[in-house]
mmCIF file of C-alpha atoms and ligand atoms in Angstrom:
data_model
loop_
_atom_site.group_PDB
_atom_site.id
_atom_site.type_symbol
_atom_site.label_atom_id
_atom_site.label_comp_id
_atom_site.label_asym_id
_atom_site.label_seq_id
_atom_site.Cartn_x
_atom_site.Cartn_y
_atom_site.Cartn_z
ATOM 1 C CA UNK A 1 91.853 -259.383 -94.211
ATOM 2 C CA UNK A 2 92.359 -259.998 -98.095
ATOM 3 C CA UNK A 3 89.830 -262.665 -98.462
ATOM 4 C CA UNK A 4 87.202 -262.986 -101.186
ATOM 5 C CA UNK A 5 84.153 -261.784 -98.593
ATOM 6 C CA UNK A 6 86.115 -259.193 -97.724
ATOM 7 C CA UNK A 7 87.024 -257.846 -101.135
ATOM 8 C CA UNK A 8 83.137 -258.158 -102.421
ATOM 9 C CA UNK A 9 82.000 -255.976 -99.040
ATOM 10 C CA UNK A 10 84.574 -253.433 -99.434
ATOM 11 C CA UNK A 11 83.848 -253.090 -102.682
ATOM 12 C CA UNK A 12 79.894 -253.087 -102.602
ATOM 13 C CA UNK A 13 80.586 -250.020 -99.944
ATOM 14 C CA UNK A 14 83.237 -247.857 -102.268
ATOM 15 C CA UNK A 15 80.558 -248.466 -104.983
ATOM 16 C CA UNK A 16 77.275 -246.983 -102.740
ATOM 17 C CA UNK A 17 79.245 -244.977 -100.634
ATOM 18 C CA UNK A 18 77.522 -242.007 -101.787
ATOM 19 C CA UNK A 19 74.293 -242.684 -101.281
ATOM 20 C CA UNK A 20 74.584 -244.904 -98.598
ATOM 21 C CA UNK A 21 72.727 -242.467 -95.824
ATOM 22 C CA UNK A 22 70.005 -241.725 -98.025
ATOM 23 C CA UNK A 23 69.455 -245.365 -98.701
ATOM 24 C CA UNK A 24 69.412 -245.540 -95.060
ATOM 25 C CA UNK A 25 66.955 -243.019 -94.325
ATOM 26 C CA UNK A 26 64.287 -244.003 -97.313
ATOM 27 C CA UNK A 27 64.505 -247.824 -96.142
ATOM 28 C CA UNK A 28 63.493 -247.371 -92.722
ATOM 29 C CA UNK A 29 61.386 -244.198 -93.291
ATOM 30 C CA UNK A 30 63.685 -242.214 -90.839
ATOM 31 C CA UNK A 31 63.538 -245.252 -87.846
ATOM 32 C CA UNK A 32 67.424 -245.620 -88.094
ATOM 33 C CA UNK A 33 67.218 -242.362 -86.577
ATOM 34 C CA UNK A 34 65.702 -243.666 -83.112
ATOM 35 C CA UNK A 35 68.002 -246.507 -83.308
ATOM 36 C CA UNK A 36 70.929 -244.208 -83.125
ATOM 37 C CA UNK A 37 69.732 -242.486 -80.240
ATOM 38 C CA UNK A 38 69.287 -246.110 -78.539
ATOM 39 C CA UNK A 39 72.968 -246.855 -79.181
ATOM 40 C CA UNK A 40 73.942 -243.093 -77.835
ATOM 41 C CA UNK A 41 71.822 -243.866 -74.812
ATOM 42 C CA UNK A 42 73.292 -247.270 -74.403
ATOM 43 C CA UNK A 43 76.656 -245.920 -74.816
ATOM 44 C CA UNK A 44 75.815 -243.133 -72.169
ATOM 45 C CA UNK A 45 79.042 -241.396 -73.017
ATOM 46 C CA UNK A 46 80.866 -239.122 -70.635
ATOM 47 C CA UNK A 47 83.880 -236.409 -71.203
ATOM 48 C CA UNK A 48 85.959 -239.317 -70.132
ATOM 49 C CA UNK A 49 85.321 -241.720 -72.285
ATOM 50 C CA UNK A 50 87.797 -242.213 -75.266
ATOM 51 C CA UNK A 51 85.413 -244.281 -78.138
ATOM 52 C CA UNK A 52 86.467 -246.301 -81.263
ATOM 53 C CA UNK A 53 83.605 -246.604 -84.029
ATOM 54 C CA UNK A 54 84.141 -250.021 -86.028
ATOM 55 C CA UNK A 55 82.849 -250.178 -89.256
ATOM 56 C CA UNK A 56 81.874 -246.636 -88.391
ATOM 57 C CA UNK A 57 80.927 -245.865 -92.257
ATOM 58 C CA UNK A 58 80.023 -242.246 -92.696
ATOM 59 C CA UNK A 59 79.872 -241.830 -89.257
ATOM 60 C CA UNK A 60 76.064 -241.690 -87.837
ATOM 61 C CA UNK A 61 76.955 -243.508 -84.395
ATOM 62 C CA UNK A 62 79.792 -241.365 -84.098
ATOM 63 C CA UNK A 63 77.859 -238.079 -84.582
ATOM 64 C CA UNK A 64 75.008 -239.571 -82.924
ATOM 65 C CA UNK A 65 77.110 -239.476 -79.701
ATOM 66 C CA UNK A 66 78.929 -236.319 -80.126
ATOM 67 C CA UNK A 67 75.561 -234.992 -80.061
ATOM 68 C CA UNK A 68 73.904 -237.077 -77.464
ATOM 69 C CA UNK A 69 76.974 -237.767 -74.972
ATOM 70 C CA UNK A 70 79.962 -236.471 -76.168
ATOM 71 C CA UNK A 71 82.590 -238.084 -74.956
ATOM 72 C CA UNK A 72 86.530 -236.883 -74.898
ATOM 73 C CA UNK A 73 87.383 -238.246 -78.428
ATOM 74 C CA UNK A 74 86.275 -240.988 -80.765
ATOM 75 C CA UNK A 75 88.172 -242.492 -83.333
ATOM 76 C CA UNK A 76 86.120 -243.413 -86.560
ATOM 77 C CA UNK A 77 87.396 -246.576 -88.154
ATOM 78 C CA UNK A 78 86.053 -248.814 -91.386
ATOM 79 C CA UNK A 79 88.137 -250.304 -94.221
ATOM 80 C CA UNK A 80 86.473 -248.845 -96.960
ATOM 81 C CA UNK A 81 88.147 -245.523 -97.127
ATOM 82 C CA UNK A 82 84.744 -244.227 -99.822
ATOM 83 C CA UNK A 83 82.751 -244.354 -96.147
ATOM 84 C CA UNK A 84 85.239 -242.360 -94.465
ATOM 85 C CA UNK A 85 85.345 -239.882 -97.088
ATOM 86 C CA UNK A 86 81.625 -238.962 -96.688
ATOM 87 C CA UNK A 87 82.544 -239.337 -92.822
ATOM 88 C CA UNK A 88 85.496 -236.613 -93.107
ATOM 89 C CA UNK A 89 82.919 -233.981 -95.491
ATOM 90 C CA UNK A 90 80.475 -234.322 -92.750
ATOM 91 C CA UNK A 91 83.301 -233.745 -90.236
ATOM 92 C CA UNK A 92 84.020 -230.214 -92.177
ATOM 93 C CA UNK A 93 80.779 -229.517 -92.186
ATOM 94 C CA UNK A 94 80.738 -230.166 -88.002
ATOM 95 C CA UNK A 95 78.983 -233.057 -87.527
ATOM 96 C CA UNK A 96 81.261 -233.425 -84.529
ATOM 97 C CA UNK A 97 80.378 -230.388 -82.807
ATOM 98 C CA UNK A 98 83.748 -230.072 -82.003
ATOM 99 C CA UNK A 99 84.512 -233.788 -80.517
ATOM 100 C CA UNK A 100 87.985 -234.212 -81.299
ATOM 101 C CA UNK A 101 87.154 -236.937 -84.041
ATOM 102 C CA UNK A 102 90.283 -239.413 -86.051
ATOM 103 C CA UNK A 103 89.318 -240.894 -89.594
ATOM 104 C CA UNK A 104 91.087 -244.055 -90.240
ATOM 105 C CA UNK A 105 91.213 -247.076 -92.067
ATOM 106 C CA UNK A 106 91.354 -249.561 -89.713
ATOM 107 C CA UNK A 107 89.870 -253.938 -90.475
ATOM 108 C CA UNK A 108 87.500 -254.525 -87.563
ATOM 109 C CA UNK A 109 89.840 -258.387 -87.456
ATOM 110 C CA UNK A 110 93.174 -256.386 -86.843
ATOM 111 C CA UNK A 111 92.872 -253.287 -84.848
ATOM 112 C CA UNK A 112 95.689 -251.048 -84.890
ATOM 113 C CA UNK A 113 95.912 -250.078 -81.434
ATOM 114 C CA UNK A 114 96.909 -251.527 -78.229
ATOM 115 C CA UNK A 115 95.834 -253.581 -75.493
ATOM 116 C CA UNK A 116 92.923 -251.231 -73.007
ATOM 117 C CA UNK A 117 93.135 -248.228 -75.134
ATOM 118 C CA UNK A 118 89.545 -247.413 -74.815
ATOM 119 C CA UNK A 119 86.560 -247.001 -72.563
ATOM 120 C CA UNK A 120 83.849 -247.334 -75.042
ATOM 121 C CA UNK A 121 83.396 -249.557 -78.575
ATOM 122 C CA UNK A 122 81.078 -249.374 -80.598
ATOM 123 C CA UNK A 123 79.688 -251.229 -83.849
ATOM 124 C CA UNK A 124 76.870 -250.724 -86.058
ATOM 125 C CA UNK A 125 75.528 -252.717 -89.025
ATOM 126 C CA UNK A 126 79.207 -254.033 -88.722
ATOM 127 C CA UNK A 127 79.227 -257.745 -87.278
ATOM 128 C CA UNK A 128 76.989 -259.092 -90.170
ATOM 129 C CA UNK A 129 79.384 -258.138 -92.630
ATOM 130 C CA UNK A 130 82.428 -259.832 -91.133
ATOM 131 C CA UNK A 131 84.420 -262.266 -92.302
ATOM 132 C CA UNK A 132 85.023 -263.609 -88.647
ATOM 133 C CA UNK A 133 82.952 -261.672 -86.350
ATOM 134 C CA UNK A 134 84.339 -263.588 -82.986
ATOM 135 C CA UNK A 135 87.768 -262.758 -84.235
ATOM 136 C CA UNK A 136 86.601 -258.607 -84.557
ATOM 137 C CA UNK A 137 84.873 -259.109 -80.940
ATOM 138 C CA UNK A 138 87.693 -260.209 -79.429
ATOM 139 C CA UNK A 139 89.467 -257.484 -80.883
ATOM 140 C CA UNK A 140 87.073 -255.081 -79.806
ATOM 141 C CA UNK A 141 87.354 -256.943 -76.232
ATOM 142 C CA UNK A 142 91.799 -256.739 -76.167
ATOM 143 C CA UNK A 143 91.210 -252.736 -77.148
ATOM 144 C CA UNK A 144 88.540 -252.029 -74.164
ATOM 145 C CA UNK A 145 89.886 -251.001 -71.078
ATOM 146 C CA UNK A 146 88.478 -253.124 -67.766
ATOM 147 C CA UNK A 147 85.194 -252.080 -67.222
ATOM 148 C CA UNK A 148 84.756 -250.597 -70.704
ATOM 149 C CA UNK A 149 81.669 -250.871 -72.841
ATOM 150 C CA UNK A 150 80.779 -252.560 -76.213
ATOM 151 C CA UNK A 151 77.911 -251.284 -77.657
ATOM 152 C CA UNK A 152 76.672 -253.589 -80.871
ATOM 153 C CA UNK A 153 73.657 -252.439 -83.243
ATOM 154 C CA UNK A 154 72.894 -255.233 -85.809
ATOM 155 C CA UNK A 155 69.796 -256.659 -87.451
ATOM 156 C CA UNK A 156 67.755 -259.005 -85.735
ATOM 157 C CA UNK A 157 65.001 -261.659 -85.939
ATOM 158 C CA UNK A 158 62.053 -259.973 -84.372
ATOM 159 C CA UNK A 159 60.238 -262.646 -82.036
ATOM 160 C CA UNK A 160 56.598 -261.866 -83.183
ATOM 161 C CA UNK A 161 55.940 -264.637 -85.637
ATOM 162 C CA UNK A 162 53.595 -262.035 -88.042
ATOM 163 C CA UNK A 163 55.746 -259.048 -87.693
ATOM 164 C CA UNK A 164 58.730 -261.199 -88.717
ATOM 165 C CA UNK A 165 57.136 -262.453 -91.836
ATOM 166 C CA UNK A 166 55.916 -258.437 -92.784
ATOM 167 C CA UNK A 167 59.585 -257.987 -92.587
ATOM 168 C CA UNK A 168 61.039 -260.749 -94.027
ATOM 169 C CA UNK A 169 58.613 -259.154 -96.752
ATOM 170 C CA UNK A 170 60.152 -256.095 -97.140
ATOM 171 C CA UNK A 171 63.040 -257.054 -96.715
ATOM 172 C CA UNK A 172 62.907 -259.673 -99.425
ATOM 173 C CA UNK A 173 61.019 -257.351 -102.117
ATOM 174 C CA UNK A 174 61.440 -253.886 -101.147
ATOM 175 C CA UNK A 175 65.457 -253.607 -99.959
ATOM 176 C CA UNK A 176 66.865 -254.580 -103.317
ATOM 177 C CA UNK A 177 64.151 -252.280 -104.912
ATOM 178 C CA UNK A 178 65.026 -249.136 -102.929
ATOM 179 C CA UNK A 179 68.862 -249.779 -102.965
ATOM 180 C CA UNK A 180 68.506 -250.271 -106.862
ATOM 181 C CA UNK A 181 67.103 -247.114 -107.228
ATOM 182 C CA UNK A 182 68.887 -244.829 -105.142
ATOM 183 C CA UNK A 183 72.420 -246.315 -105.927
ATOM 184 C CA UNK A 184 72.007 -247.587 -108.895
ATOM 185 C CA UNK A 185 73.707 -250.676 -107.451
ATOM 186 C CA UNK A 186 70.911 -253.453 -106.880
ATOM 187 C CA UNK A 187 73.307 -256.692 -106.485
ATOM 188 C CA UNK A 188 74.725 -254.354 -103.103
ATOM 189 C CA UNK A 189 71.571 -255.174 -101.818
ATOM 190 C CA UNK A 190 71.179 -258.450 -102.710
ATOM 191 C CA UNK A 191 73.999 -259.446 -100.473
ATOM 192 C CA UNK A 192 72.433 -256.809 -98.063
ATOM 193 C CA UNK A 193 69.038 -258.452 -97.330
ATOM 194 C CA UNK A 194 70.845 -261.926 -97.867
ATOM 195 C CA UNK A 195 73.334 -260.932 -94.927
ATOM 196 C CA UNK A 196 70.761 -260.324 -92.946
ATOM 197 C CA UNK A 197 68.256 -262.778 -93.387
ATOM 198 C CA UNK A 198 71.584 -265.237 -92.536
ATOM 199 C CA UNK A 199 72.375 -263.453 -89.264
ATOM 200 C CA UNK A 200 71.553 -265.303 -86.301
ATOM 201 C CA UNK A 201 69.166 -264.785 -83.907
ATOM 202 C CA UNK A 202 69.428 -261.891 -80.638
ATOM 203 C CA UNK A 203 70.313 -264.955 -78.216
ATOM 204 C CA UNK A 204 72.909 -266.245 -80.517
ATOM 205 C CA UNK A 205 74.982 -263.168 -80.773
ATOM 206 C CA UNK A 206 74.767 -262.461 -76.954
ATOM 207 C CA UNK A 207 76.122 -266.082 -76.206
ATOM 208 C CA UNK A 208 78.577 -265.114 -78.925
ATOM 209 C CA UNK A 209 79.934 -261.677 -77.067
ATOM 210 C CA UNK A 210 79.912 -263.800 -73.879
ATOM 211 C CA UNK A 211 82.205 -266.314 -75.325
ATOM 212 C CA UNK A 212 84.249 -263.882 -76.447
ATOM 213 C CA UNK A 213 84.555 -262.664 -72.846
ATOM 214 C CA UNK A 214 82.594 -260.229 -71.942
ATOM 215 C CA UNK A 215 80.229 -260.346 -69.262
ATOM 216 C CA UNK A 216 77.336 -258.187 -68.369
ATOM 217 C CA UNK A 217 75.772 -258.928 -71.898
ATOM 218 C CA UNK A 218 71.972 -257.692 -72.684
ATOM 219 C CA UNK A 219 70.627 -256.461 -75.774
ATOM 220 C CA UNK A 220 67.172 -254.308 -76.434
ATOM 221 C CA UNK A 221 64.653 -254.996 -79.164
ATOM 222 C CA UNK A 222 63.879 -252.479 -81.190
ATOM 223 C CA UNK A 223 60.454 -251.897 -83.785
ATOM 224 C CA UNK A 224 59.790 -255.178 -82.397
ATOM 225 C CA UNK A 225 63.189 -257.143 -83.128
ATOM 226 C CA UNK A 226 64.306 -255.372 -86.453
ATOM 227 C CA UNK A 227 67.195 -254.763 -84.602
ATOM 228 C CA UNK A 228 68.888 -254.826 -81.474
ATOM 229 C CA UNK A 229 71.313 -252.713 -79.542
ATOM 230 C CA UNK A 230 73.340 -254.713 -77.527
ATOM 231 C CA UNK A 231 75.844 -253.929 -74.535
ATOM 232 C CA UNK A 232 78.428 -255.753 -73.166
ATOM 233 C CA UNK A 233 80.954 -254.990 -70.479
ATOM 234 C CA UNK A 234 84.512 -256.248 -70.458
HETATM 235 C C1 SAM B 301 76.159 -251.118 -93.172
HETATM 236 S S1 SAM B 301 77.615 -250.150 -93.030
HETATM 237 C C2 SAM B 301 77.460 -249.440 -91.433
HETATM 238 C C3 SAM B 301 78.160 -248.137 -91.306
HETATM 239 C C4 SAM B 301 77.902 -247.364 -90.015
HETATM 240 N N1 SAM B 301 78.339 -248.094 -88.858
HETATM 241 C C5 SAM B 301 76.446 -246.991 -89.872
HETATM 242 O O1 SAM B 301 75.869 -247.229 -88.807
HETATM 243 O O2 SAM B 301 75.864 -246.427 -90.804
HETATM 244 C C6 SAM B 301 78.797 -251.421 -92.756
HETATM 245 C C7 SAM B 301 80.216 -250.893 -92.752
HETATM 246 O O3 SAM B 301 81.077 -251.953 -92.334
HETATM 247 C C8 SAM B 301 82.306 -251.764 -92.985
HETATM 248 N N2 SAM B 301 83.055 -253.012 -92.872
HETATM 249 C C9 SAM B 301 82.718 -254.225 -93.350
HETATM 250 N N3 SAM B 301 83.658 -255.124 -93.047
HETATM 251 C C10 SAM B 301 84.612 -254.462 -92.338
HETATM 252 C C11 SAM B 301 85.823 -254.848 -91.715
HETATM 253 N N4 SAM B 301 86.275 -256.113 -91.791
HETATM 254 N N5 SAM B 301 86.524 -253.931 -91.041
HETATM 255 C C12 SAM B 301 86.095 -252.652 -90.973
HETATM 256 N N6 SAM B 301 84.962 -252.216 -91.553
HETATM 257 C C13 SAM B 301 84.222 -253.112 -92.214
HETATM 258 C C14 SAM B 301 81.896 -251.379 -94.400
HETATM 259 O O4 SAM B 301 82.928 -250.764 -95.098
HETATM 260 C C15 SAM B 301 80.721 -250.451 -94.123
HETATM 261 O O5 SAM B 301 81.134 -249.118 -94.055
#
């Protein structure tokens, strides 16, 4: 999708490629960690499940499973190829654990493969950055096989009024700080904390997956809203 939003993520990702999973690591002091495991949970993978990873970046949900669940293949997809590159190094340094795992270059709006190819989706830190995130769910929806899972991990608005505003803290004064300093990039993470201060509410996005026609849709809190893992069925 060769719009302007599109061009300005892609290209804040190629620039902090990099460092991107130390970033990620410092700024939640290690937490993304148990978030991960939430998603592999979630996804409960089995031998016979064949998974896509959208927006898969250097590949943590996709490693996450191989180690948690491994299913019989995943194919690791984003359109900034920087991501995948860190993705394939980690991949020779068998981060897989032998899960046969594809690299590609794939736009989350126009995915390459045909109708019910998979049994298992998955998405993380991916819908916020969307140019048309209804458009990339119903693509995720076309590419799941009947009965398959979407598994979504995103930012979220936690509920508790005082924890919100200590986040909205941090996230306000510290993200841009840390990214700044460990990419050298601090505008990346202007748009970063401004995506996700703009990115509606848990409720929101579940109404949003239903419209988009899956059914079956809950999503889990976790560290008390920071972010949810959400699972849909289609
Ligand atoms: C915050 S990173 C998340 C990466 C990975 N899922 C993770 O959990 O660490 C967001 C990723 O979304 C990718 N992305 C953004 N828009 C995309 C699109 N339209 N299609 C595919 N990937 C996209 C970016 O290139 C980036 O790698």
């Amino acid at each position: 999708m060769a719009d302007a939003h599109a061009e300005r993520v892609k290209g804040i990702f190629s620039e902090i490629a990099r460092r991107y999973d130390l970033f990620n690591a410092l700024s939640s002091f290690g937490i993304y960690r148990s978030w991960l495991r939430r998603v592999a949970r979630t996804a409960a993978c089995t031998d016979a499940d064949c998974v896509l990873d959208v927006a898969g970046g250097t590949g943590d949900v996709a490693f996450a499973l191989c180690e948690a669940c491994p299913p019989a293949s995943i194919e690791l997809t984003d359109f900034t190829p920087e991501m995948l590159e860190v993705a394939a190094e980690r991949i020779t340094a068998g981060a897989n654990l032998g899960v046969p795992c594809g690299l590609n270059v794939v736009d989350a709006h126009n995915l390459p493969y045909g109708d019910e190819e998979f049994t298992v989706v998955t998405c993380a830190y991916g819908l916020r950055n969307f140019s048309d995130r209804r458009r990339a769910m119903r693509e995720a929806a076309r590419v799941l096989a009947p009965g398959g899972r979407y598994v979504v991990l995103e930012f979220g608005t936690p509920p508790n009024a005082v924890w919100r505003a200590l986040y909205r803290f941090y996230l306000t004064h510290m993200i841009p700080f840390i990214g700044g300093v460990v990419t050298g990039d601090r505008s990346g993470f202007d748009y970063l904390r401004d995506s996700i201060k703009a990115f509606p509410p848990q409720d929101a996005i579940a109404q949003e997956l239903c419209d988009a026609g899956f059914s079956q849709v809950e999503y889990k809190n976790c560290t008390g809203g920071i972010v949810a893992v959400y699972a849909a069925v289609k």
